[in-house]
Coordinates of N, CA, C and O in Angstrom, one line a residue:
M205 N -13.9 -9.0 5.6 CA -14.4 -7.6 5.9 C -15.1 -7.1 4.6 O -14.6 -6.8 3.6
A206 N -16.4 -7.1 4.8 CA -17.3 -6.8 3.7 C -17.1 -5.1 3.5 O -16.7 -4.4 4.3
G207 N -16.9 -5.0 2.0 CA -16.8 -3.5 1.8 C -15.3 -3.1 1.5 O -15.1 -2.1 1.2
A208 N -14.4 -3.8 2.0 CA -13.1 -3.4 1.9 C -12.5 -3.0 0.4 O -13.1 -3.7 -0.3
G209 N -12.0 -1.8 0.6 CA -11.7 -1.5 -1.1 C -12.8 -0.9 -1.6 O -12.5 -0.4 -2.9
S210 N -14.1 -0.8 -1.2 CA -15.1 -0.3 -1.8 C -15.1 1.3 -1.6 O -14.2 1.8 -0.8
G211 N -16.0 1.9 -2.3 CA -16.3 3.4 -2.2 C -15.8 4.1 -3.3 O -15.4 3.4 -4.4
S212 N -16.4 5.2 -3.5 CA -16.2 5.9 -4.8 C -14.8 6.5 -4.8 O -14.1 6.7 -4.0
P213 N -14.5 6.8 -6.2 CA -13.2 7.5 -6.3 C -13.1 8.9 -5.3 O -12.2 9.3 -4.9
E214 N -14.3 9.6 -5.4 CA -14.3 10.8 -4.4 C -14.2 10.6 -3.0 O -13.4 11.3 -2.5
T215 N -14.6 9.3 -2.7 CA -14.3 9.0 -1.1 C -12.9 8.7 -1.0 O -12.4 9.2 0.0
H216 N -12.2 8.2 -1.8 CA -10.8 7.9 -1.9 C -10.0 9.1 -1.9 O -9.0 9.3 -1.2
V217 N -10.3 10.1 -2.7 CA -9.7 11.4 -2.6 C -9.9 12.1 -1.3 O -8.9 12.6 -0.8
I218 N -11.1 12.1 -0.7 CA -11.5 12.6 0.5 C -10.6 12.0 1.6 O -9.8 12.6 2.4
D219 N -10.4 10.7 1.5 CA -9.8 10.0 2.6 C -8.0 10.3 2.3 O -7.4 10.4 3.5
F220 N -7.8 10.4 1.2 CA -6.4 10.8 1.0 C -6.0 12.2 1.5 O -5.1 12.5 2.3
R221 N -6.9 13.2 1.1 CA -6.7 14.5 1.7 C -6.7 14.5 3.3 O -6.2 15.3 3.9
A222 N -7.7 13.8 3.8 CA -7.8 13.7 5.2 C -6.7 13.0 5.9 O -6.1 13.4 6.9
A223 N -6.0 12.3 5.2 CA -4.8 11.4 5.6 C -3.6 12.5 5.7 O -3.0 12.6 6.6
E224 N -3.6 13.4 4.7 CA -2.6 14.3 4.6 C -2.8 15.2 5.9 O -1.8 15.6 6.4
Q225 N -4.0 15.6 6.3 CA -4.3 16.5 7.4 C -4.0 15.8 8.7 O -3.3 16.4 9.6
L226 N -4.2 14.7 9.0 CA -4.0 13.8 10.0 C -2.4 13.6 10.2 O -1.8 13.9 11.3
L227 N -1.8 13.7 9.2 CA -0.3 13.3 9.1 C 0.3 14.8 9.7 O 1.1 14.9 10.6
A228 N -0.2 15.9 9.1 CA 0.1 17.4 9.6 C 0.0 17.5 11.0 O 0.6 18.3 11.5
A229 N -1.2 16.9 11.4 CA -1.6 17.0 12.9 C -0.9 16.1 13.7 O -1.5 16.0 14.9
R230 N 0.1 15.5 13.2 CA 0.7 14.5 14.0 C -0.1 13.2 14.6 O -0.1 12.9 15.7
D231 N -1.0 12.8 13.7 CA -1.7 11.7 14.1 C -1.2 10.6 12.8 O -2.3 10.3 11.9
P232 N -0.1 10.1 12.7 CA 0.4 9.2 11.6 C -0.5 7.9 11.5 O -0.8 7.4 10.6
R233 N -1.0 7.4 12.8 CA -1.5 6.2 12.9 C -3.0 6.3 12.1 O -3.6 5.5 11.5
G234 N -3.6 7.4 12.4 CA -4.9 7.6 11.8 C -4.9 7.8 10.2 O -5.6 7.4 9.7
A235 N -3.7 8.4 9.8 CA -3.4 8.6 8.5 C -3.3 7.2 7.9 O -3.8 7.0 6.7
V236 N -2.5 6.3 8.5 CA -2.2 5.0 8.0 C -3.7 4.5 7.7 O -3.9 3.7 6.7
K237 N -4.5 4.4 8.6 CA -5.9 3.7 8.6 C -6.6 4.2 7.4 O -7.1 3.4 6.9
L238 N -6.7 5.7 7.2 CA -7.4 6.2 6.1 C -6.7 5.6 4.7 O -7.3 5.3 3.9
L239 N -5.4 5.6 4.7 CA -4.7 5.2 3.4 C -4.9 3.8 3.1 O -4.8 3.4 2.0
D240 N -4.9 3.0 4.2 CA -5.2 1.4 3.9 C -6.2 1.1 3.0 O -6.1 0.5 2.0
S241 N -7.4 1.8 3.2 CA -8.7 1.8 2.1 C -8.3 2.2 0.9 O -8.7 1.7 -0.1
V242 N -7.7 3.4 0.8 CA -7.3 3.8 -0.4 C -6.4 3.1 -1.2 O -6.6 2.9 -2.4
I243 N -5.4 2.5 -0.6 CA -4.4 1.6 -1.3 C -5.0 0.3 -1.6 O -4.8 -0.4 -2.7
A244 N -5.9 -0.1 -0.8 CA -6.6 -1.3 -1.2 C -7.5 -1.2 -2.4 O -7.5 -2.2 -3.3
A245 N -8.2 0.0 -2.6 CA -8.9 0.2 -3.9 C -8.1 0.5 -5.0 O -8.4 0.2 -6.1
H246 N -6.8 1.2 -4.7 CA -6.0 1.6 -5.7 C -4.5 1.2 -5.5 O -3.7 2.3 -5.0
P247 N -4.1 0.1 -5.5 CA -2.8 -0.3 -5.1 C -1.5 0.3 -5.9 O -0.4 0.4 -5.5
E248 N -1.9 0.7 -7.1 CA -0.9 1.4 -8.1 C -0.9 2.8 -7.7 O 0.2 3.5 -8.2
N249 N -1.5 3.4 -6.7 CA -1.6 5.0 -6.5 C -0.2 5.1 -5.5 O -0.1 5.0 -4.5
T250 N 0.8 5.7 -6.2 CA 2.0 5.9 -5.8 C 2.1 6.9 -4.8 O 2.8 6.9 -3.7
A251 N 1.2 8.0 -5.0 CA 1.2 9.1 -4.0 C 0.6 8.5 -2.7 O 1.1 9.1 -1.6
A252 N -0.3 7.8 -2.8 CA -1.0 7.2 -1.4 C 0.1 6.2 -0.7 O 0.1 6.5 0.5
R253 N 0.9 5.6 -1.5 CA 1.9 4.7 -0.9 C 3.0 5.7 -0.2 O 3.5 5.3 0.9
L254 N 3.4 6.7 -1.0 CA 4.4 7.6 -0.4 C 3.8 8.1 1.0 O 4.6 8.4 1.8
L255 N 2.8 8.7 0.9 CA 2.2 9.2 2.0 C 2.0 8.2 3.3 O 2.3 8.6 4.3
R256 N 1.5 7.1 2.9 CA 1.6 5.9 3.9 C 2.9 5.6 4.4 O 3.2 5.5 5.6
A257 N 3.9 5.7 3.6 CA 5.4 5.5 4.1 C 5.7 6.7 5.1 O 6.5 6.3 6.0
R258 N 5.2 7.8 4.7 CA 5.8 8.9 5.5 C 4.9 8.8 6.9 O 5.6 9.2 8.1
A259 N 3.8 8.3 6.9 CA 2.9 8.1 8.1 C 3.5 6.9 9.0 O 3.7 7.1 10.0
F260 N 3.9 5.8 8.5 CA 4.7 4.9 8.9 C 5.9 5.4 9.7 O 6.3 5.0 10.8
F261 N 6.7 6.2 9.1 CA 7.9 6.8 9.5 C 7.7 7.6 10.8 O 8.2 7.5 11.9
A262 N 6.6 8.5 10.6 CA 6.2 9.4 11.7 C 5.7 8.5 13.0 O 5.9 9.1 14.1
A263 N 5.3 7.4 12.5 CA 4.7 6.6 13.8 C 5.8 5.6 14.4 O 5.7 4.6 15.4
A264 N 7.2 5.9 13.8 CA 8.2 5.0 14.2 C 8.1 3.6 13.8 O 8.6 2.8 14.4
Q265 N 7.2 3.2 12.8 CA 7.2 1.8 12.3 C 8.0 1.8 10.9 O 7.7 2.0 10.0
L266 N 9.3 1.5 11.5 CA 10.5 1.7 10.3 C 10.5 0.7 9.4 O 10.7 0.8 8.2
R267 N 10.1 -0.5 9.7 CA 10.0 -1.7 8.8 C 9.1 -1.5 7.7 O 9.3 -1.6 6.2
P268 N 7.8 -1.3 8.1 CA 6.7 -0.9 7.2 C 7.1 0.3 6.2 O 6.8 0.5 5.0
A269 N 7.6 1.3 6.8 CA 8.1 2.7 6.2 C 9.1 2.3 5.0 O 8.9 2.8 3.9
A270 N 10.1 1.5 5.5 CA 11.2 1.2 4.4 C 10.5 0.3 3.3 O 10.7 0.6 2.2
L271 N 9.7 -0.7 3.6 CA 9.0 -1.4 2.5 C 8.2 -0.6 1.6 O 8.3 -0.8 0.4
E272 N 7.5 0.3 2.1 CA 6.7 1.1 1.4 C 7.5 2.2 0.5 O 7.3 2.3 -0.6
F273 N 8.4 2.7 1.0 CA 9.5 3.6 0.3 C 10.1 2.9 -0.7 O 10.2 3.2 -2.0
E274 N 10.5 1.5 -0.6 CA 11.1 0.7 -1.5 C 10.1 0.5 -2.8 O 10.5 0.5 -3.9
L275 N 8.7 0.2 -2.4 CA 7.8 0.0 -3.3 C 7.8 1.3 -4.3 O 7.5 1.1 -5.5
V276 N 7.5 2.3 -3.7 CA 7.6 3.7 -4.5 C 8.9 3.7 -5.4 O 8.7 4.1 -6.6
L277 N 10.0 3.3 -5.0 CA 11.1 3.4 -5.8 C 11.3 2.4 -6.9 O 11.9 2.6 -7.9
E278 N 10.5 1.4 -6.6 CA 10.5 0.2 -7.7 C 9.7 1.0 -8.8 O 10.1 0.5 -10.0
R279 N 8.9 1.8 -8.7 CA 8.0 2.5 -9.6 C 8.5 3.7 -10.1 O 8.3 4.1 -11.2
E280 N 9.0 4.4 -9.1 CA 9.8 5.8 -9.6 C 11.2 5.8 -9.0 O 11.6 6.3 -7.9
P281 N 12.1 5.0 -9.8 CA 13.4 4.9 -9.3 C 14.2 6.3 -9.2 O 15.3 6.7 -8.6
D282 N 13.6 7.4 -9.8 CA 14.2 8.6 -10.0 C 13.7 9.6 -9.0 O 13.7 10.8 -9.0
N283 N 12.7 9.2 -8.0 CA 12.1 9.9 -7.1 C 13.0 10.3 -5.9 O 13.3 9.4 -5.0
A284 N 13.7 11.5 -6.0 CA 14.6 11.8 -5.1 C 14.2 11.9 -3.5 O 14.7 11.5 -2.7
F285 N 12.7 12.3 -3.3 CA 12.3 12.4 -1.8 C 12.2 11.2 -1.4 O 12.5 10.9 -0.4
A286 N 11.7 10.0 -2.3 CA 11.7 8.6 -1.7 C 12.9 8.1 -1.4 O 13.0 7.5 -0.3
H287 N 14.1 8.4 -2.2 CA 15.3 8.0 -1.8 C 15.7 8.8 -0.5 O 16.2 8.0 0.5
F288 N 15.6 10.0 -0.2 CA 16.0 10.6 1.0 C 15.1 10.1 2.2 O 15.7 10.0 3.0
A289 N 13.8 9.9 2.0 CA 13.0 9.5 2.9 C 13.3 8.0 3.4 O 13.4 7.8 4.6
L290 N 13.8 7.1 2.5 CA 14.2 5.9 2.9 C 15.6 5.9 3.3 O 15.8 5.1 4.5
A291 N 16.5 6.7 3.0 CA 17.7 6.9 3.8 C 17.5 7.3 5.2 O 18.1 6.7 6.1
R292 N 16.6 8.3 5.5 CA 16.3 8.6 6.6 C 15.8 7.5 7.7 O 16.1 7.3 8.7
T293 N 15.0 6.7 7.0 CA 14.5 5.6 7.5 C 15.6 4.5 7.9 O 15.6 4.1 9.2
H294 N 16.4 4.2 7.2 CA 17.6 3.4 7.4 C 18.3 4.0 8.5 O 18.9 3.1 9.4
Q295 N 18.7 5.3 8.5 CA 19.6 6.0 9.3 C 19.0 5.7 10.8 O 19.6 5.4 11.7
R296 N 17.7 6.0 10.9 CA 17.0 5.9 12.2 C 17.0 4.3 12.8 O 16.8 4.2 13.8
A297 N 17.0 3.5 11.7 CA 17.0 2.0 12.2 C 18.5 1.4 12.4 O 18.5 0.3 12.6
G298 N 19.5 2.5 12.4 CA 20.7 2.2 12.7 C 21.5 1.3 11.5 O 22.3 0.5 11.8
Q299 N 21.1 1.8 10.3 CA 21.8 1.1 9.0 C 22.4 2.3 8.3 O 21.9 2.5 7.2
P300 N 23.6 2.7 8.8 CA 24.3 3.9 8.1 C 24.7 3.5 6.8 O 24.7 4.5 5.9
E301 N 25.2 2.4 6.3 CA 25.5 2.1 5.1 C 24.5 2.1 4.0 O 24.7 2.8 2.9
R302 N 23.3 1.5 4.4 CA 22.2 1.6 3.4 C 21.7 3.2 3.3 O 21.3 3.4 2.4
A303 N 21.6 3.8 4.4 CA 21.3 5.2 4.5 C 22.2 6.0 3.6 O 21.6 6.7 2.7
R304 N 23.5 5.9 3.7 CA 24.3 6.7 3.0 C 24.1 6.4 1.4 O 24.1 7.5 0.6
R305 N 23.8 5.3 1.0 CA 23.7 5.0 -0.4 C 22.4 5.7 -0.9 O 22.5 6.4 -1.8
H306 N 21.3 5.8 -0.2 CA 20.3 6.6 -0.7 C 20.1 8.0 -0.6 O 19.7 8.7 -1.2
F307 N 20.9 8.5 0.5 CA 21.2 9.9 0.8 C 21.9 10.4 -0.6 O 21.8 11.6 -1.1
R308 N 22.9 9.6 -1.0 CA 23.6 10.0 -2.3 C 22.8 10.0 -3.5 O 23.0 10.8 -4.3
L309 N 22.0 8.9 -3.7 CA 21.0 9.0 -4.7 C 20.2 10.0 -4.9 O 20.0 10.6 -5.9
A310 N 19.6 10.4 -3.7 CA 18.5 11.6 -3.6 C 19.5 12.9 -4.0 O 18.9 13.6 -4.8
A311 N 20.7 13.0 -3.6 CA 21.5 14.2 -3.9 C 21.9 14.4 -5.3 O 21.7 15.2 -5.9
A312 N 22.1 13.1 -5.9 CA 22.4 13.0 -7.3 C 21.1 13.4 -8.3 O 21.3 14.0 -9.2
L313 N 19.9 12.9 -7.7 CA 18.8 13.1 -8.5 C 18.3 14.5 -8.3 O 17.7 15.1 -9.3
D314 N 18.7 15.1 -7.2 CA 17.9 16.5 -7.0 C 18.9 17.1 -6.1 O 18.9 16.9 -4.8
P315 N 19.9 18.0 -6.4 CA 21.1 18.4 -5.6 C 20.5 19.7 -4.8 O 21.2 20.7 -4.7
Q316 N 19.4 19.6 -4.0 CA 18.9 20.6 -3.2 C 19.8 20.6 -2.0 O 20.4 19.4 -1.5
P317 N 20.1 21.6 -1.3 CA 20.9 21.7 -0.1 C 20.7 20.8 0.9 O 21.6 20.0 1.4
E318 N 19.3 20.4 1.4 CA 19.1 19.3 2.4 C 19.7 18.0 1.9 O 20.2 17.3 2.8
Y319 N 19.5 17.6 0.7 CA 20.0 16.4 0.2 C 21.5 16.3 0.2 O 22.1 15.2 0.4
L320 N 22.1 17.5 -0.4 CA 23.5 17.4 -0.5 C 24.1 17.4 0.9 O 25.0 16.7 1.0
R321 N 23.5 18.0 1.9 CA 24.1 18.0 3.4 C 24.0 16.6 3.9 O 25.0 15.9 4.3
A322 N 23.0 15.8 3.6 CA 22.7 14.5 3.8 C 23.6 13.5 3.3 O 24.2 12.5 3.7
A323 N 24.0 13.8 2.0 CA 24.9 12.8 1.3 C 26.3 12.9 1.8 O 27.0 11.9 1.7
A324 N 26.7 13.9 2.6 CA 28.0 13.9 3.1 C 27.9 13.5 4.4 O 28.9 13.5 5.2
F325 N 26.8 12.9 5.0 CA 26.6 12.3 6.2 C 27.8 11.0 6.5 O 27.9 10.6 5.6
E326 N 28.4 11.4 7.6 CA 29.5 10.5 8.0 C 29.1 10.0 9.3 O 28.3 10.7 10.2
D327 N 29.6 9.0 9.8 CA 29.5 8.4 11.1 C 30.2 9.2 12.2 O 29.8 9.3 13.3
T328 N 31.2 10.0 11.7 CA 31.9 10.8 12.7 C 31.3 12.3 13.0 O 30.8 12.7 11.9
P329 N 31.2 12.8 14.0 CA 30.7 14.0 14.4 C 31.4 15.1 13.5 O 32.4 15.2 13.0

């Protein structure tokens, strides 16, 4: 594919912003397509990877979402949002123990109410 990963930094910023808009407009697959080129050119861009992980999650592509969130956490182990989002991904995939671990890490890193409620998540109603 000629030109893959090419383009100016300005083009990548525009693609990133457009991907944010597509995700907000409930077009996660469109967002992933835009972010693929940004990440191909800038694989170290954690913000783009986090946005792509969110888009995968929104598109119910749980395995790619989990892999992307895990990559973000390798680079930023104290990213509470990434732990929370990975936990939600595991929860949605039917992996409650893995989910619980990341919910608790998110709450420990950032004790905001949503994370604290999720950390108390139990299998019982």
